[in-house]
Amino acid sequence: MRQSNRQARNKASDNQPLQPLLTIADVCRLFQISRPTIYTLIDQGLPVMKFGKAVRFSPTSLQRWLARREEIA
């Protein structure tokens, strides 16, 4: 059962083009906030992906995170 769910998710994601990951500078520009504020938000749960020392953001994950914050406010 687990494997069929995973396969279904993989098929769904195969149909969508891969979005480029965003850097901290990209997210600062998008959100119009400072770099220290981004790090504060990361500590508070802003979703990130780390590749060694590099920190990247998925546009889809950011959209979901913003939507959840909007519902709370």
PDB file of N, CA and C in Angstrom:
ATOM      1  N   MET A   1       0.822  -1.191   0.000  1.00  0.00           N
ATOM      2  CA  MET A   1       0.000   0.000   0.000  1.00  0.00           C
ATOM      3  C   MET A   1       0.864   1.252   0.000  1.00  0.00           C
ATOM      4  N   ARG A   2       1.879   1.266   0.846  1.00  0.00           N
ATOM      5  CA  ARG A   2       2.758   2.426   0.898  1.00  0.00           C
ATOM      6  C   ARG A   2       3.385   2.712  -0.457  1.00  0.00           C
ATOM      7  N   GLN A   3       3.840   1.659  -1.105  1.00  0.00           N
ATOM      8  CA  GLN A   3       4.523   1.844  -2.366  1.00  0.00           C
ATOM      9  C   GLN A   3       3.575   2.408  -3.427  1.00  0.00           C
ATOM     10  N   SER A   4       2.315   1.991  -3.440  1.00  0.00           N
ATOM     11  CA  SER A   4       1.376   2.496  -4.440  1.00  0.00           C
ATOM     12  C   SER A   4       1.081   3.979  -4.195  1.00  0.00           C
ATOM     13  N   ASN A   5       1.013   4.409  -2.931  1.00  0.00           N
ATOM     14  CA  ASN A   5       0.835   5.827  -2.640  1.00  0.00           C
ATOM     15  C   ASN A   5       2.030   6.634  -3.128  1.00  0.00           C
ATOM     16  N   ARG A   6       3.213   6.117  -2.885  1.00  0.00           N
ATOM     17  CA  ARG A   6       4.438   6.793  -3.322  1.00  0.00           C
ATOM     18  C   ARG A   6       4.468   6.883  -4.844  1.00  0.00           C
ATOM     19  N   GLN A   7       4.081   5.806  -5.505  1.00  0.00           N
ATOM     20  CA  GLN A   7       4.066   5.805  -6.971  1.00  0.00           C
ATOM     21  C   GLN A   7       3.052   6.820  -7.493  1.00  0.00           C
ATOM     22  N   ALA A   8       1.902   6.938  -6.847  1.00  0.00           N
ATOM     23  CA  ALA A   8       0.884   7.894  -7.275  1.00  0.00           C
ATOM     24  C   ALA A   8       1.406   9.325  -7.138  1.00  0.00           C
ATOM     25  N   ARG A   9       2.095   9.612  -6.018  1.00  0.00           N
ATOM     26  CA  ARG A   9       2.675  10.942  -5.830  1.00  0.00           C
ATOM     27  C   ARG A   9       3.736  11.227  -6.871  1.00  0.00           C
ATOM     28  N   ASN A  10       4.559  10.227  -7.168  1.00  0.00           N
ATOM     29  CA  ASN A  10       5.606  10.412  -8.172  1.00  0.00           C
ATOM     30  C   ASN A  10       5.023  10.685  -9.545  1.00  0.00           C
ATOM     31  N   LYS A  11       3.946   9.979  -9.903  1.00  0.00           N
ATOM     32  CA  LYS A  11       3.304  10.203 -11.197  1.00  0.00           C
ATOM     33  C   LYS A  11       2.716  11.601 -11.263  1.00  0.00           C
ATOM     34  N   ALA A  12       2.103  12.066 -10.181  1.00  0.00           N
ATOM     35  CA  ALA A  12       1.521  13.406 -10.156  1.00  0.00           C
ATOM     36  C   ALA A  12       2.602  14.462 -10.308  1.00  0.00           C
ATOM     37  N   SER A  13       3.744  14.265  -9.652  1.00  0.00           N
ATOM     38  CA  SER A  13       4.811  15.253  -9.742  1.00  0.00           C
ATOM     39  C   SER A  13       5.527  15.188 -11.084  1.00  0.00           C
ATOM     40  N   ASP A  14       5.474  14.054 -11.777  1.00  0.00           N
ATOM     41  CA  ASP A  14       6.096  13.939 -13.092  1.00  0.00           C
ATOM     42  C   ASP A  14       5.433  14.848 -14.116  1.00  0.00           C
ATOM     43  N   ASN A  15       4.159  15.145 -13.919  1.00  0.00           N
ATOM     44  CA  ASN A  15       3.413  15.961 -14.866  1.00  0.00           C
ATOM     45  C   ASN A  15       3.695  17.448 -14.704  1.00  0.00           C
ATOM     46  N   GLN A  16       4.263  17.857 -13.579  1.00  0.00           N
ATOM     47  CA  GLN A  16       4.505  19.263 -13.320  1.00  0.00           C
ATOM     48  C   GLN A  16       5.973  19.580 -13.551  1.00  0.00           C
ATOM     49  N   PRO A  17       6.240  20.735 -14.202  1.00  0.00           N
ATOM     50  CA  PRO A  17       7.644  21.091 -14.413  1.00  0.00           C
ATOM     51  C   PRO A  17       8.340  21.405 -13.097  1.00  0.00           C
ATOM     52  N   LEU A  18       9.615  21.119 -13.037  1.00  0.00           N
ATOM     53  CA  LEU A  18      10.410  21.384 -11.852  1.00  0.00           C
ATOM     54  C   LEU A  18      10.647  22.885 -11.730  1.00  0.00           C
ATOM     55  N   GLN A  19      10.348  23.435 -10.555  1.00  0.00           N
ATOM     56  CA  GLN A  19      10.558  24.857 -10.320  1.00  0.00           C
ATOM     57  C   GLN A  19      11.948  25.065  -9.734  1.00  0.00           C
ATOM     58  N   PRO A  20      12.637  26.134 -10.163  1.00  0.00           N
ATOM     59  CA  PRO A  20      13.957  26.390  -9.579  1.00  0.00           C
ATOM     60  C   PRO A  20      13.840  26.727  -8.096  1.00  0.00           C
ATOM     61  N   LEU A  21      14.808  26.291  -7.326  1.00  0.00           N
ATOM     62  CA  LEU A  21      14.836  26.600  -5.906  1.00  0.00           C
ATOM     63  C   LEU A  21      15.293  28.040  -5.718  1.00  0.00           C
ATOM     64  N   LEU A  22      14.825  28.656  -4.645  1.00  0.00           N
ATOM     65  CA  LEU A  22      15.141  30.049  -4.358  1.00  0.00           C
ATOM     66  C   LEU A  22      16.236  30.146  -3.304  1.00  0.00           C
ATOM     67  N   THR A  23      17.054  31.173  -3.421  1.00  0.00           N
ATOM     68  CA  THR A  23      18.086  31.446  -2.429  1.00  0.00           C
ATOM     69  C   THR A  23      17.514  32.346  -1.333  1.00  0.00           C
ATOM     70  N   ILE A  24      18.298  32.557  -0.286  1.00  0.00           N
ATOM     71  CA  ILE A  24      17.884  33.472   0.774  1.00  0.00           C
ATOM     72  C   ILE A  24      17.673  34.870   0.203  1.00  0.00           C
ATOM     73  N   ALA A  25      18.584  35.303  -0.678  1.00  0.00           N
ATOM     74  CA  ALA A  25      18.442  36.631  -1.290  1.00  0.00           C
ATOM     75  C   ALA A  25      17.150  36.731  -2.100  1.00  0.00           C
ATOM     76  N   ASP A  26      16.791  35.654  -2.815  1.00  0.00           N
ATOM     77  CA  ASP A  26      15.541  35.635  -3.584  1.00  0.00           C
ATOM     78  C   ASP A  26      14.332  35.816  -2.670  1.00  0.00           C
ATOM     79  N   VAL A  27      14.331  35.089  -1.564  1.00  0.00           N
ATOM     80  CA  VAL A  27      13.195  35.141  -0.635  1.00  0.00           C
ATOM     81  C   VAL A  27      13.135  36.508   0.053  1.00  0.00           C
ATOM     82  N   CYS A  28      14.289  37.087   0.368  1.00  0.00           N
ATOM     83  CA  CYS A  28      14.307  38.442   0.935  1.00  0.00           C
ATOM     84  C   CYS A  28      13.635  39.427  -0.012  1.00  0.00           C
ATOM     85  N   ARG A  29      13.949  39.327  -1.303  1.00  0.00           N
ATOM     86  CA  ARG A  29      13.344  40.223  -2.293  1.00  0.00           C
ATOM     87  C   ARG A  29      11.845  39.958  -2.422  1.00  0.00           C
ATOM     88  N   LEU A  30      11.469  38.685  -2.493  1.00  0.00           N
ATOM     89  CA  LEU A  30      10.052  38.334  -2.647  1.00  0.00           C
ATOM     90  C   LEU A  30       9.209  38.806  -1.467  1.00  0.00           C
ATOM     91  N   PHE A  31       9.691  38.560  -0.261  1.00  0.00           N
ATOM     92  CA  PHE A  31       8.946  38.913   0.944  1.00  0.00           C
ATOM     93  C   PHE A  31       9.175  40.358   1.371  1.00  0.00           C
ATOM     94  N   GLN A  32      10.182  40.996   0.774  1.00  0.00           N
ATOM     95  CA  GLN A  32      10.572  42.359   1.115  1.00  0.00           C
ATOM     96  C   GLN A  32      10.895  42.490   2.597  1.00  0.00           C
ATOM     97  N   ILE A  33      11.737  41.557   3.062  1.00  0.00           N
ATOM     98  CA  ILE A  33      12.193  41.569   4.447  1.00  0.00           C
ATOM     99  C   ILE A  33      13.700  41.331   4.477  1.00  0.00           C
ATOM    100  N   SER A  34      14.301  41.614   5.615  1.00  0.00           N
ATOM    101  CA  SER A  34      15.755  41.518   5.746  1.00  0.00           C
ATOM    102  C   SER A  34      16.219  40.074   5.917  1.00  0.00           C
ATOM    103  N   ARG A  35      17.508  39.883   5.689  1.00  0.00           N
ATOM    104  CA  ARG A  35      18.138  38.578   5.853  1.00  0.00           C
ATOM    105  C   ARG A  35      17.996  38.062   7.291  1.00  0.00           C
ATOM    106  N   PRO A  36      18.261  38.900   8.317  1.00  0.00           N
ATOM    107  CA  PRO A  36      18.067  38.404   9.691  1.00  0.00           C
ATOM    108  C   PRO A  36      16.625  37.952   9.966  1.00  0.00           C
ATOM    109  N   THR A  37      15.664  38.637   9.356  1.00  0.00           N
ATOM    110  CA  THR A  37      14.261  38.238   9.543  1.00  0.00           C
ATOM    111  C   THR A  37      14.005  36.880   8.914  1.00  0.00           C
ATOM    112  N   ILE A  38      14.627  36.614   7.768  1.00  0.00           N
ATOM    113  CA  ILE A  38      14.486  35.292   7.131  1.00  0.00           C
ATOM    114  C   ILE A  38      14.995  34.202   8.075  1.00  0.00           C
ATOM    115  N   TYR A  39      16.164  34.453   8.692  1.00  0.00           N
ATOM    116  CA  TYR A  39      16.710  33.451   9.618  1.00  0.00           C
ATOM    117  C   TYR A  39      15.793  33.254  10.830  1.00  0.00           C
ATOM    118  N   THR A  40      15.177  34.330  11.294  1.00  0.00           N
ATOM    119  CA  THR A  40      14.209  34.210  12.393  1.00  0.00           C
ATOM    120  C   THR A  40      13.023  33.351  11.959  1.00  0.00           C
ATOM    121  N   LEU A  41      12.527  33.589  10.748  1.00  0.00           N
ATOM    122  CA  LEU A  41      11.400  32.807  10.236  1.00  0.00           C
ATOM    123  C   LEU A  41      11.776  31.336  10.041  1.00  0.00           C
ATOM    124  N   ILE A  42      13.018  31.086   9.631  1.00  0.00           N
ATOM    125  CA  ILE A  42      13.483  29.693   9.506  1.00  0.00           C
ATOM    126  C   ILE A  42      13.424  29.014  10.878  1.00  0.00           C
ATOM    127  N   ASP A  43      13.874  29.729  11.908  1.00  0.00           N
ATOM    128  CA  ASP A  43      13.807  29.178  13.274  1.00  0.00           C
ATOM    129  C   ASP A  43      12.363  28.928  13.702  1.00  0.00           C
ATOM    130  N   GLN A  44      11.423  29.688  13.138  1.00  0.00           N
ATOM    131  CA  GLN A  44      10.001  29.548  13.483  1.00  0.00           C
ATOM    132  C   GLN A  44       9.262  28.583  12.565  1.00  0.00           C
ATOM    133  N   GLY A  45       9.971  27.939  11.634  1.00  0.00           N
ATOM    134  CA  GLY A  45       9.326  26.913  10.816  1.00  0.00           C
ATOM    135  C   GLY A  45       9.251  27.182   9.328  1.00  0.00           C
ATOM    136  N   LEU A  46       9.844  28.263   8.828  1.00  0.00           N
ATOM    137  CA  LEU A  46       9.872  28.497   7.388  1.00  0.00           C
ATOM    138  C   LEU A  46      10.590  27.309   6.740  1.00  0.00           C
ATOM    139  N   PRO A  47       9.947  26.618   5.789  1.00  0.00           N
ATOM    140  CA  PRO A  47      10.538  25.394   5.232  1.00  0.00           C
ATOM    141  C   PRO A  47      11.758  25.680   4.363  1.00  0.00           C
ATOM    142  N   VAL A  48      12.835  24.958   4.629  1.00  0.00           N
ATOM    143  CA  VAL A  48      14.075  25.105   3.862  1.00  0.00           C
ATOM    144  C   VAL A  48      14.606  23.736   3.469  1.00  0.00           C
ATOM    145  N   MET A  49      15.486  23.751   2.482  1.00  0.00           N
ATOM    146  CA  MET A  49      16.249  22.564   2.106  1.00  0.00           C
ATOM    147  C   MET A  49      17.707  22.946   2.217  1.00  0.00           C
ATOM    148  N   LYS A  50      18.487  22.092   2.851  1.00  0.00           N
ATOM    149  CA  LYS A  50      19.904  22.376   3.003  1.00  0.00           C
ATOM    150  C   LYS A  50      20.716  21.390   2.185  1.00  0.00           C
ATOM    151  N   PHE A  51      21.672  21.939   1.458  1.00  0.00           N
ATOM    152  CA  PHE A  51      22.617  21.160   0.667  1.00  0.00           C
ATOM    153  C   PHE A  51      24.005  21.572   1.149  1.00  0.00           C
ATOM    154  N   GLY A  52      24.515  20.868   2.130  1.00  0.00           N
ATOM    155  CA  GLY A  52      25.747  21.308   2.768  1.00  0.00           C
ATOM    156  C   GLY A  52      25.454  22.603   3.508  1.00  0.00           C
ATOM    157  N   LYS A  53      26.187  23.656   3.177  1.00  0.00           N
ATOM    158  CA  LYS A  53      25.946  24.959   3.799  1.00  0.00           C
ATOM    159  C   LYS A  53      24.919  25.794   3.038  1.00  0.00           C
ATOM    160  N   ALA A  54      24.581  25.363   1.836  1.00  0.00           N
ATOM    161  CA  ALA A  54      23.633  26.105   1.010  1.00  0.00           C
ATOM    162  C   ALA A  54      22.203  25.898   1.505  1.00  0.00           C
ATOM    163  N   VAL A  55      21.461  26.984   1.619  1.00  0.00           N
ATOM    164  CA  VAL A  55      20.058  26.945   2.036  1.00  0.00           C
ATOM    165  C   VAL A  55      19.208  27.345   0.831  1.00  0.00           C
ATOM    166  N   ARG A  56      18.228  26.527   0.502  1.00  0.00           N
ATOM    167  CA  ARG A  56      17.346  26.804  -0.625  1.00  0.00           C
ATOM    168  C   ARG A  56      15.895  26.631  -0.194  1.00  0.00           C
ATOM    169  N   PHE A  57      15.012  27.274  -0.949  1.00  0.00           N
ATOM    170  CA  PHE A  57      13.584  27.270  -0.656  1.00  0.00           C
ATOM    171  C   PHE A  57      12.818  26.785  -1.875  1.00  0.00           C
ATOM    172  N   SER A  58      11.846  25.935  -1.648  1.00  0.00           N
ATOM    173  CA  SER A  58      10.950  25.487  -2.707  1.00  0.00           C
ATOM    174  C   SER A  58       9.816  26.498  -2.837  1.00  0.00           C
ATOM    175  N   PRO A  59       9.567  27.022  -4.041  1.00  0.00           N
ATOM    176  CA  PRO A  59       8.454  27.967  -4.207  1.00  0.00           C
ATOM    177  C   PRO A  59       7.113  27.385  -3.758  1.00  0.00           C
ATOM    178  N   THR A  60       6.901  26.112  -4.029  1.00  0.00           N
ATOM    179  CA  THR A  60       5.647  25.461  -3.627  1.00  0.00           C
ATOM    180  C   THR A  60       5.526  25.400  -2.105  1.00  0.00           C
ATOM    181  N   SER A  61       6.602  25.037  -1.421  1.00  0.00           N
ATOM    182  CA  SER A  61       6.581  24.986   0.040  1.00  0.00           C
ATOM    183  C   SER A  61       6.357  26.367   0.637  1.00  0.00           C
ATOM    184  N   LEU A  62       6.961  27.393   0.032  1.00  0.00           N
ATOM    185  CA  LEU A  62       6.759  28.764   0.523  1.00  0.00           C
ATOM    186  C   LEU A  62       5.301  29.189   0.372  1.00  0.00           C
ATOM    187  N   GLN A  63       4.690  28.847  -0.756  1.00  0.00           N
ATOM    188  CA  GLN A  63       3.284  29.187  -0.965  1.00  0.00           C
ATOM    189  C   GLN A  63       2.392  28.523   0.080  1.00  0.00           C
ATOM    190  N   ARG A  64       2.656  27.245   0.357  1.00  0.00           N
ATOM    191  CA  ARG A  64       1.868  26.530   1.379  1.00  0.00           C
ATOM    192  C   ARG A  64       2.075  27.149   2.749  1.00  0.00           C
ATOM    193  N   TRP A  65       3.324  27.491   3.068  1.00  0.00           N
ATOM    194  CA  TRP A  65       3.651  28.093   4.362  1.00  0.00           C
ATOM    195  C   TRP A  65       2.938  29.440   4.503  1.00  0.00           C
ATOM    196  N   LEU A  66       2.962  30.248   3.456  1.00  0.00           N
ATOM    197  CA  LEU A  66       2.279  31.545   3.499  1.00  0.00           C
ATOM    198  C   LEU A  66       0.770  31.376   3.669  1.00  0.00           C
ATOM    199  N   ALA A  67       0.210  30.408   2.979  1.00  0.00           N
ATOM    200  CA  ALA A  67      -1.235  30.154   3.086  1.00  0.00           C
ATOM    201  C   ALA A  67      -1.608  29.758   4.510  1.00  0.00           C
ATOM    202  N   ARG A  68      -0.783  28.918   5.155  1.00  0.00           N
ATOM    203  CA  ARG A  68      -1.073  28.524   6.546  1.00  0.00           C
ATOM    204  C   ARG A  68      -0.968  29.730   7.478  1.00  0.00           C
ATOM    205  N   ARG A  69       0.026  30.587   7.260  1.00  0.00           N
ATOM    206  CA  ARG A  69       0.183  31.777   8.110  1.00  0.00           C
ATOM    207  C   ARG A  69      -0.994  32.723   7.928  1.00  0.00           C
ATOM    208  N   GLU A  70      -1.483  32.825   6.698  1.00  0.00           N
ATOM    209  CA  GLU A  70      -2.598  33.709   6.416  1.00  0.00           C
ATOM    210  C   GLU A  70      -3.859  33.237   7.140  1.00  0.00           C
ATOM    211  N   GLU A  71      -4.060  31.932   7.216  1.00  0.00           N
ATOM    212  CA  GLU A  71      -5.216  31.387   7.901  1.00  0.00           C
ATOM    213  C   GLU A  71      -5.162  31.659   9.395  1.00  0.00           C
ATOM    214  N   ILE A  72      -3.956  31.667   9.948  1.00  0.00           N
ATOM    215  CA  ILE A  72      -3.772  31.889  11.384  1.00  0.00           C
ATOM    216  C   ILE A  72      -4.059  33.337  11.743  1.00  0.00           C
ATOM    217  N   ALA A  73      -3.618  34.252  10.892  1.00  0.00           N
ATOM    218  CA  ALA A  73      -3.721  35.687  11.179  1.00  0.00           C
ATOM    219  C   ALA A  73      -5.134  36.185  11.184  1.00  0.00           C
TER     220      ALA A  73
END
